Every structure is written in structure tokens, then in C-alpha cells.
Amino acid sequence: SFYQRSGWNRIGVLTSTDATGQDADKTIAEILAMPEHRSAQIVATEHFGTGDLSVAAQMTRLKAANVQALIIWTTGSPLGTVLHAMRDVGLDVPLVTTAGNLLRSQMIGYAGIMPSELLVAAPPVIVGSRLPNGPIKRSIAAFSNEYKHLGLRPEIGHAGIWDSTLMFVAALKKYGTDITPAQLRDYYNGIRDWPGLWGTFDFQA
């Protein structure tokens, strides 16, 4: 894994207590339980409420666990709370967080409290200009151009609904506006090798 190749075997996890955080706890545990990740281990897991004003206690315990990297699964202002706590307790290790935080205004606002290394598992749309020429890069270019015509610079939230919207519009073009639920389901089930902003969709597989 990327963590292991980077020499990070002692992982700390801090997730929110909402449904998103609970799902992240489950997924992270399942991934690290795989044989190929056996050298990496979660040495400390902490939780916090998205409305909490401080996570200093949790961050202090993570620092005491001698973590080599952190996974922080939350978005928006709670991430700022976490970054403040990291700075306040003097914990500066690589931080991995969700793509939901890929907002320019947010990143600019947090510039003064960022750790030395912030990593985000981002979809192709975030690095479209660096992709090799092909159908995905063309899809991203079309998306960017549509917003450029409107005088807007799209963010991750705009990209989140783009692919599903185009698929739905394509289904309407095929069946008309009186499309039935069964027809819509069949259309989606037939999608294969659809190049989108988030990768290639294949509902047949």
C-alpha cells in the first residue's frame, strides 16, 4: 500500500461520530485487515462530534501513541478543528483526509494551520490536465468548459453530480420523459465503459 511504501506502519485514525465516520471506521479496519497490509496497524482510534469545538484530548492521545501518519475522516469546518489541535499539541505527521475537503476557499483558509504533508485520495477530475489523452480526459475537459462558459471555476461538489446527471439525461434521450423506473434501471444496468469525471463506470461488471 502507499502507506507501507512510505514507511508508515503506525496509523492513527480520527473519525466523526456521524454515519460517515462510522462507515470510515469499518472500511479502514477492513482494508488494513487484508493480508497485503499486515505490516501496517492502527495503533490508536479516536472519535469526535462534528460540533465539538476542540479535539485536543484526542490529538494528545494520538501523539502519545507515536503515530507515523493520521487518517482524518471528516469534512468542512470539523477538519479545521482537527488541524488546530494538531498544531496545538505539536503533532506534524502526514495527514490523509477525504476528497470532500478539496475546496479552494477551505484550503486557503486553513493554510496557516496545515501539517507539512496533506494527502487526499482524489478522483481524476482534480488532476485532469495531468492525465494522458483519452476519453476520461475529454470528459473532464467538457465539464470544465461548461463551467468556464458560465464564468465559474468548478469545485468537487459540482463534479459529484455531473456523471450521474449525464447518465440520466442520456436515458431520457433514449426513452423520453415518460421513462419508467424499469426502463431507467435497465439503462443503468447496461452502462459499460462510460468515461466520467470519477473514472470509468461499468454497471455490467
PDB file of C-alpha atoms in Angstrom:
ATOM      1  CA  SER A   1       0.000   0.000   0.000  1.00  0.00           C
ATOM      2  CA  PHE A   2       1.018   3.660  -0.293  1.00  0.00           C
ATOM      3  CA  TYR A   3       1.393   3.842   3.485  1.00  0.00           C
ATOM      4  CA  GLN A   4       3.717   0.890   3.634  1.00  0.00           C
ATOM      5  CA  ARG A   5       5.810   2.095   0.702  1.00  0.00           C
ATOM      6  CA  SER A   6       6.176   5.376   2.583  1.00  0.00           C
ATOM      7  CA  GLY A   7       7.288   3.539   5.721  1.00  0.00           C
ATOM      8  CA  TRP A   8       4.165   4.450   7.724  1.00  0.00           C
ATOM      9  CA  ASN A   9       3.186   1.373   9.709  1.00  0.00           C
ATOM     10  CA  ARG A  10       1.754   3.007  12.822  1.00  0.00           C
ATOM     11  CA  ILE A  11      -1.505   4.604  11.766  1.00  0.00           C
ATOM     12  CA  GLY A  12      -3.756   6.799  13.871  1.00  0.00           C
ATOM     13  CA  VAL A  13      -7.420   7.275  12.985  1.00  0.00           C
ATOM     14  CA  LEU A  14      -9.719  10.124  13.975  1.00  0.00           C
ATOM     15  CA  THR A  15     -13.280   9.987  12.657  1.00  0.00           C
ATOM     16  CA  SER A  16     -16.510  11.800  13.364  1.00  0.00           C
ATOM     17  CA  THR A  17     -19.280  10.060  15.288  1.00  0.00           C
ATOM     18  CA  ASP A  18     -21.830  10.531  12.489  1.00  0.00           C
ATOM     19  CA  ALA A  19     -22.733   7.941   9.840  1.00  0.00           C
ATOM     20  CA  THR A  20     -19.837   8.995   7.607  1.00  0.00           C
ATOM     21  CA  GLY A  21     -17.327   8.451  10.386  1.00  0.00           C
ATOM     22  CA  GLN A  22     -18.818   5.101  11.361  1.00  0.00           C
ATOM     23  CA  ASP A  23     -18.613   3.924   7.766  1.00  0.00           C
ATOM     24  CA  ALA A  24     -14.997   5.094   7.575  1.00  0.00           C
ATOM     25  CA  ASP A  25     -14.098   3.154  10.736  1.00  0.00           C
ATOM     26  CA  LYS A  26     -15.496  -0.026   9.213  1.00  0.00           C
ATOM     27  CA  THR A  27     -13.843   0.472   5.833  1.00  0.00           C
ATOM     28  CA  ILE A  28     -10.418   1.374   7.233  1.00  0.00           C
ATOM     29  CA  ALA A  29     -10.449  -1.662   9.525  1.00  0.00           C
ATOM     30  CA  GLU A  30     -11.428  -3.962   6.656  1.00  0.00           C
ATOM     31  CA  ILE A  31      -8.682  -2.647   4.388  1.00  0.00           C
ATOM     32  CA  LEU A  32      -5.927  -2.893   6.990  1.00  0.00           C
ATOM     33  CA  ALA A  33      -7.068  -6.430   7.839  1.00  0.00           C
ATOM     34  CA  MET A  34      -6.136  -7.599   4.334  1.00  0.00           C
ATOM     35  CA  PRO A  35      -3.023  -9.826   4.204  1.00  0.00           C
ATOM     36  CA  GLU A  36      -1.133  -7.451   1.926  1.00  0.00           C
ATOM     37  CA  HIS A  37      -1.395  -4.725   4.575  1.00  0.00           C
ATOM     38  CA  ARG A  38      -0.306  -6.848   7.520  1.00  0.00           C
ATOM     39  CA  SER A  39       2.709  -4.691   8.341  1.00  0.00           C
ATOM     40  CA  ALA A  40       0.528  -1.615   8.883  1.00  0.00           C
ATOM     41  CA  GLN A  41      -1.550  -1.331  12.020  1.00  0.00           C
ATOM     42  CA  ILE A  42      -3.976   1.074  13.626  1.00  0.00           C
ATOM     43  CA  VAL A  43      -2.306   1.963  16.898  1.00  0.00           C
ATOM     44  CA  ALA A  44      -4.954   4.423  18.073  1.00  0.00           C
ATOM     45  CA  THR A  45      -8.530   5.238  17.104  1.00  0.00           C
ATOM     46  CA  GLU A  46     -10.307   8.359  18.321  1.00  0.00           C
ATOM     47  CA  HIS A  47     -13.718   9.904  17.678  1.00  0.00           C
ATOM     48  CA  PHE A  48     -15.276  13.339  17.921  1.00  0.00           C
ATOM     49  CA  GLY A  49     -18.573  15.079  17.296  1.00  0.00           C
ATOM     50  CA  THR A  50     -18.756  17.337  14.264  1.00  0.00           C
ATOM     51  CA  GLY A  51     -19.949  20.143  16.555  1.00  0.00           C
ATOM     52  CA  ASP A  52     -17.062  19.799  19.013  1.00  0.00           C
ATOM     53  CA  LEU A  53     -15.015  22.961  19.450  1.00  0.00           C
ATOM     54  CA  SER A  54     -11.819  21.095  20.362  1.00  0.00           C
ATOM     55  CA  VAL A  55     -10.252  17.687  19.819  1.00  0.00           C
ATOM     56  CA  ALA A  56      -7.114  18.445  21.815  1.00  0.00           C
ATOM     57  CA  ALA A  57      -7.612  15.440  24.114  1.00  0.00           C
ATOM     58  CA  GLN A  58      -7.980  13.040  21.202  1.00  0.00           C
ATOM     59  CA  MET A  59      -4.966  14.519  19.437  1.00  0.00           C
ATOM     60  CA  THR A  60      -2.873  14.259  22.586  1.00  0.00           C
ATOM     61  CA  ARG A  61      -3.670  10.542  22.805  1.00  0.00           C
ATOM     62  CA  LEU A  62      -2.819  10.040  19.133  1.00  0.00           C
ATOM     63  CA  LYS A  63       0.508  11.772  19.635  1.00  0.00           C
ATOM     64  CA  ALA A  64       1.221   9.596  22.682  1.00  0.00           C
ATOM     65  CA  ALA A  65       0.617   6.517  20.512  1.00  0.00           C
ATOM     66  CA  ASN A  66       3.576   7.584  18.369  1.00  0.00           C
ATOM     67  CA  VAL A  67       1.623   7.539  15.124  1.00  0.00           C
ATOM     68  CA  GLN A  68       3.520   7.881  11.865  1.00  0.00           C
ATOM     69  CA  ALA A  69       0.504   9.054   9.858  1.00  0.00           C
ATOM     70  CA  LEU A  70      -3.084  10.073  10.515  1.00  0.00           C
ATOM     71  CA  ILE A  71      -6.336   9.310   8.743  1.00  0.00           C
ATOM     72  CA  ILE A  72      -8.854  12.058   9.472  1.00  0.00           C
ATOM     73  CA  TRP A  73     -12.277  11.308   8.016  1.00  0.00           C
ATOM     74  CA  THR A  74     -14.400  14.424   8.218  1.00  0.00           C
ATOM     75  CA  THR A  75     -15.170  17.393   6.002  1.00  0.00           C
ATOM     76  CA  GLY A  76     -15.634  21.140   6.299  1.00  0.00           C
ATOM     77  CA  SER A  77     -15.152  23.117   9.491  1.00  0.00           C
ATOM     78  CA  PRO A  78     -14.547  19.990  11.657  1.00  0.00           C
ATOM     79  CA  LEU A  79     -11.333  19.481   9.673  1.00  0.00           C
ATOM     80  CA  GLY A  80     -10.246  22.947  10.780  1.00  0.00           C
ATOM     81  CA  THR A  81     -10.861  21.919  14.392  1.00  0.00           C
ATOM     82  CA  VAL A  82      -8.622  18.896  13.842  1.00  0.00           C
ATOM     83  CA  LEU A  83      -5.856  20.923  12.191  1.00  0.00           C
ATOM     84  CA  HIS A  84      -5.860  23.425  15.059  1.00  0.00           C
ATOM     85  CA  ALA A  85      -5.480  20.575  17.535  1.00  0.00           C
ATOM     86  CA  MET A  86      -2.608  19.030  15.589  1.00  0.00           C
ATOM     87  CA  ARG A  87      -0.762  22.331  15.649  1.00  0.00           C
ATOM     88  CA  ASP A  88      -1.528  22.997  19.313  1.00  0.00           C
ATOM     89  CA  VAL A  89      -0.210  19.612  20.523  1.00  0.00           C
ATOM     90  CA  GLY A  90       2.770  19.701  18.165  1.00  0.00           C
ATOM     91  CA  LEU A  91       1.826  16.686  16.061  1.00  0.00           C
ATOM     92  CA  ASP A  92       3.082  17.086  12.495  1.00  0.00           C
ATOM     93  CA  VAL A  93       2.752  13.798  10.631  1.00  0.00           C
ATOM     94  CA  PRO A  94       1.344  13.060   7.166  1.00  0.00           C
ATOM     95  CA  LEU A  95      -2.410  13.572   7.221  1.00  0.00           C
ATOM     96  CA  VAL A  96      -4.787  11.734   4.892  1.00  0.00           C
ATOM     97  CA  THR A  97      -8.329  13.027   4.503  1.00  0.00           C
ATOM     98  CA  THR A  98     -11.360  12.709   2.259  1.00  0.00           C
ATOM     99  CA  ALA A  99     -11.812  14.321  -1.154  1.00  0.00           C
ATOM    100  CA  GLY A 100     -14.773  16.192   0.335  1.00  0.00           C
ATOM    101  CA  ASN A 101     -12.223  18.710   1.620  1.00  0.00           C
ATOM    102  CA  LEU A 102     -10.965  19.653  -1.838  1.00  0.00           C
ATOM    103  CA  LEU A 103     -12.402  23.153  -1.727  1.00  0.00           C
ATOM    104  CA  ARG A 104     -10.132  26.052  -2.665  1.00  0.00           C
ATOM    105  CA  SER A 105     -11.604  28.501  -0.185  1.00  0.00           C
ATOM    106  CA  GLN A 106     -11.301  25.952   2.610  1.00  0.00           C
ATOM    107  CA  MET A 107      -7.695  25.057   1.818  1.00  0.00           C
ATOM    108  CA  ILE A 108      -6.737  28.736   1.573  1.00  0.00           C
ATOM    109  CA  GLY A 109      -8.394  29.418   4.918  1.00  0.00           C
ATOM    110  CA  TYR A 110      -6.503  26.575   6.580  1.00  0.00           C
ATOM    111  CA  ALA A 111      -3.125  27.456   5.047  1.00  0.00           C
ATOM    112  CA  GLY A 112      -1.728  28.706   8.362  1.00  0.00           C
ATOM    113  CA  ILE A 113      -2.510  25.509  10.261  1.00  0.00           C
ATOM    114  CA  MET A 114      -1.728  22.884   7.639  1.00  0.00           C
ATOM    115  CA  PRO A 115       0.583  19.999   8.504  1.00  0.00           C
ATOM    116  CA  SER A 116       3.735  19.580   6.430  1.00  0.00           C
ATOM    117  CA  GLU A 117       2.073  16.880   4.349  1.00  0.00           C
ATOM    118  CA  LEU A 118      -1.634  16.683   3.473  1.00  0.00           C
ATOM    119  CA  LEU A 119      -2.759  13.843   1.227  1.00  0.00           C
ATOM    120  CA  VAL A 120      -6.130  13.362  -0.440  1.00  0.00           C
ATOM    121  CA  ALA A 121      -7.272  10.378  -2.497  1.00  0.00           C
ATOM    122  CA  ALA A 122      -8.698  12.480  -5.309  1.00  0.00           C
ATOM    123  CA  PRO A 123     -10.784  11.485  -8.344  1.00  0.00           C
ATOM    124  CA  PRO A 124      -9.391  12.016 -11.869  1.00  0.00           C
ATOM    125  CA  VAL A 125     -11.303  15.298 -12.300  1.00  0.00           C
ATOM    126  CA  ILE A 126      -8.974  17.003  -9.810  1.00  0.00           C
ATOM    127  CA  VAL A 127      -5.885  16.310 -11.928  1.00  0.00           C
ATOM    128  CA  GLY A 128      -7.474  16.282 -15.364  1.00  0.00           C
ATOM    129  CA  SER A 129      -4.708  18.256 -17.078  1.00  0.00           C
ATOM    130  CA  ARG A 130      -2.139  15.680 -15.982  1.00  0.00           C
ATOM    131  CA  LEU A 131      -3.989  12.682 -17.378  1.00  0.00           C
ATOM    132  CA  PRO A 132      -2.975  11.009 -20.642  1.00  0.00           C
ATOM    133  CA  ASN A 133      -5.135  11.847 -23.639  1.00  0.00           C
ATOM    134  CA  GLY A 134      -8.227   9.697 -23.776  1.00  0.00           C
ATOM    135  CA  PRO A 135     -11.966   9.539 -23.064  1.00  0.00           C
ATOM    136  CA  ILE A 136     -11.721  10.441 -19.359  1.00  0.00           C
ATOM    137  CA  LYS A 137      -9.585  13.489 -20.066  1.00  0.00           C
ATOM    138  CA  ARG A 138     -12.071  14.576 -22.744  1.00  0.00           C
ATOM    139  CA  SER A 139     -14.969  14.192 -20.296  1.00  0.00           C
ATOM    140  CA  ILE A 140     -13.162  16.354 -17.757  1.00  0.00           C
ATOM    141  CA  ALA A 141     -12.385  18.983 -20.407  1.00  0.00           C
ATOM    142  CA  ALA A 142     -16.067  19.126 -21.398  1.00  0.00           C
ATOM    143  CA  PHE A 143     -17.072  19.543 -17.754  1.00  0.00           C
ATOM    144  CA  SER A 144     -14.556  22.347 -17.197  1.00  0.00           C
ATOM    145  CA  ASN A 145     -15.556  24.137 -20.386  1.00  0.00           C
ATOM    146  CA  GLU A 146     -19.245  24.168 -19.439  1.00  0.00           C
ATOM    147  CA  TYR A 147     -18.448  25.956 -16.185  1.00  0.00           C
ATOM    148  CA  LYS A 148     -15.959  28.246 -17.924  1.00  0.00           C
ATOM    149  CA  HIS A 149     -18.764  29.445 -20.184  1.00  0.00           C
ATOM    150  CA  LEU A 150     -20.677  30.394 -17.036  1.00  0.00           C
ATOM    151  CA  GLY A 151     -17.686  32.232 -15.624  1.00  0.00           C
ATOM    152  CA  LEU A 152     -17.316  29.694 -12.817  1.00  0.00           C
ATOM    153  CA  ARG A 153     -14.466  27.564 -11.583  1.00  0.00           C
ATOM    154  CA  PRO A 154     -15.958  24.189 -10.581  1.00  0.00           C
ATOM    155  CA  GLU A 155     -15.276  22.542  -7.235  1.00  0.00           C
ATOM    156  CA  ILE A 156     -15.503  18.931  -6.073  1.00  0.00           C
ATOM    157  CA  GLY A 157     -19.201  19.370  -5.256  1.00  0.00           C
ATOM    158  CA  HIS A 158     -20.013  20.272  -8.856  1.00  0.00           C
ATOM    159  CA  ALA A 159     -18.149  17.192 -10.050  1.00  0.00           C
ATOM    160  CA  GLY A 160     -20.034  14.984  -7.623  1.00  0.00           C
ATOM    161  CA  ILE A 161     -23.312  15.154  -9.532  1.00  0.00           C
ATOM    162  CA  TRP A 162     -22.018  15.559 -13.080  1.00  0.00           C
ATOM    163  CA  ASP A 163     -21.647  11.934 -14.187  1.00  0.00           C
ATOM    164  CA  SER A 164     -24.956  10.766 -12.735  1.00  0.00           C
ATOM    165  CA  THR A 165     -26.752  13.725 -14.327  1.00  0.00           C
ATOM    166  CA  LEU A 166     -25.354  12.963 -17.780  1.00  0.00           C
ATOM    167  CA  MET A 167     -26.355   9.322 -17.437  1.00  0.00           C
ATOM    168  CA  PHE A 168     -29.892  10.305 -16.504  1.00  0.00           C
ATOM    169  CA  VAL A 169     -30.139  12.747 -19.412  1.00  0.00           C
ATOM    170  CA  ALA A 170     -28.893  10.034 -21.782  1.00  0.00           C
ATOM    171  CA  ALA A 171     -31.613   7.707 -20.502  1.00  0.00           C
ATOM    172  CA  LEU A 172     -34.239  10.408 -21.107  1.00  0.00           C
ATOM    173  CA  LYS A 173     -32.967  10.884 -24.649  1.00  0.00           C
ATOM    174  CA  LYS A 174     -33.373   7.166 -25.287  1.00  0.00           C
ATOM    175  CA  TYR A 175     -36.767   6.581 -23.653  1.00  0.00           C
ATOM    176  CA  GLY A 176     -38.329  10.044 -23.452  1.00  0.00           C
ATOM    177  CA  THR A 177     -39.641  11.980 -20.490  1.00  0.00           C
ATOM    178  CA  ASP A 178     -42.240   9.298 -19.732  1.00  0.00           C
ATOM    179  CA  ILE A 179     -39.467   6.829 -18.912  1.00  0.00           C
ATOM    180  CA  THR A 180     -40.492   4.135 -16.418  1.00  0.00           C
ATOM    181  CA  PRO A 181     -38.460   3.029 -13.396  1.00  0.00           C
ATOM    182  CA  ALA A 182     -37.864  -0.337 -15.065  1.00  0.00           C
ATOM    183  CA  GLN A 183     -36.515   1.324 -18.206  1.00  0.00           C
ATOM    184  CA  LEU A 184     -34.255   3.572 -16.166  1.00  0.00           C
ATOM    185  CA  ARG A 185     -32.912   0.598 -14.229  1.00  0.00           C
ATOM    186  CA  ASP A 186     -32.288  -1.335 -17.438  1.00  0.00           C
ATOM    187  CA  TYR A 187     -30.490   1.638 -18.947  1.00  0.00           C
ATOM    188  CA  TYR A 188     -28.152   1.963 -15.990  1.00  0.00           C
ATOM    189  CA  ASN A 189     -27.539  -1.764 -15.843  1.00  0.00           C
ATOM    190  CA  GLY A 190     -26.469  -1.636 -19.471  1.00  0.00           C
ATOM    191  CA  ILE A 191     -23.841   1.066 -18.983  1.00  0.00           C
ATOM    192  CA  ARG A 192     -20.328  -0.143 -19.718  1.00  0.00           C
ATOM    193  CA  ASP A 193     -17.078   1.738 -20.235  1.00  0.00           C
ATOM    194  CA  TRP A 194     -18.672   5.133 -19.542  1.00  0.00           C
ATOM    195  CA  PRO A 195     -15.815   7.680 -19.170  1.00  0.00           C
ATOM    196  CA  GLY A 196     -16.666  10.109 -16.401  1.00  0.00           C
ATOM    197  CA  LEU A 197     -15.038  12.578 -14.056  1.00  0.00           C
ATOM    198  CA  TRP A 198     -14.562   9.914 -11.391  1.00  0.00           C
ATOM    199  CA  GLY A 199     -13.245   7.198 -13.673  1.00  0.00           C
ATOM    200  CA  THR A 200     -14.764   4.605 -15.970  1.00  0.00           C
ATOM    201  CA  PHE A 201     -18.245   3.398 -14.991  1.00  0.00           C
ATOM    202  CA  ASP A 202     -19.210  -0.208 -15.708  1.00  0.00           C
ATOM    203  CA  PHE A 203     -22.539  -1.234 -14.185  1.00  0.00           C
ATOM    204  CA  GLN A 204     -22.489  -4.529 -16.068  1.00  0.00           C
ATOM    205  CA  ALA A 205     -19.445  -5.592 -14.106  1.00  0.00           C
TER     206      ALA A 205
END
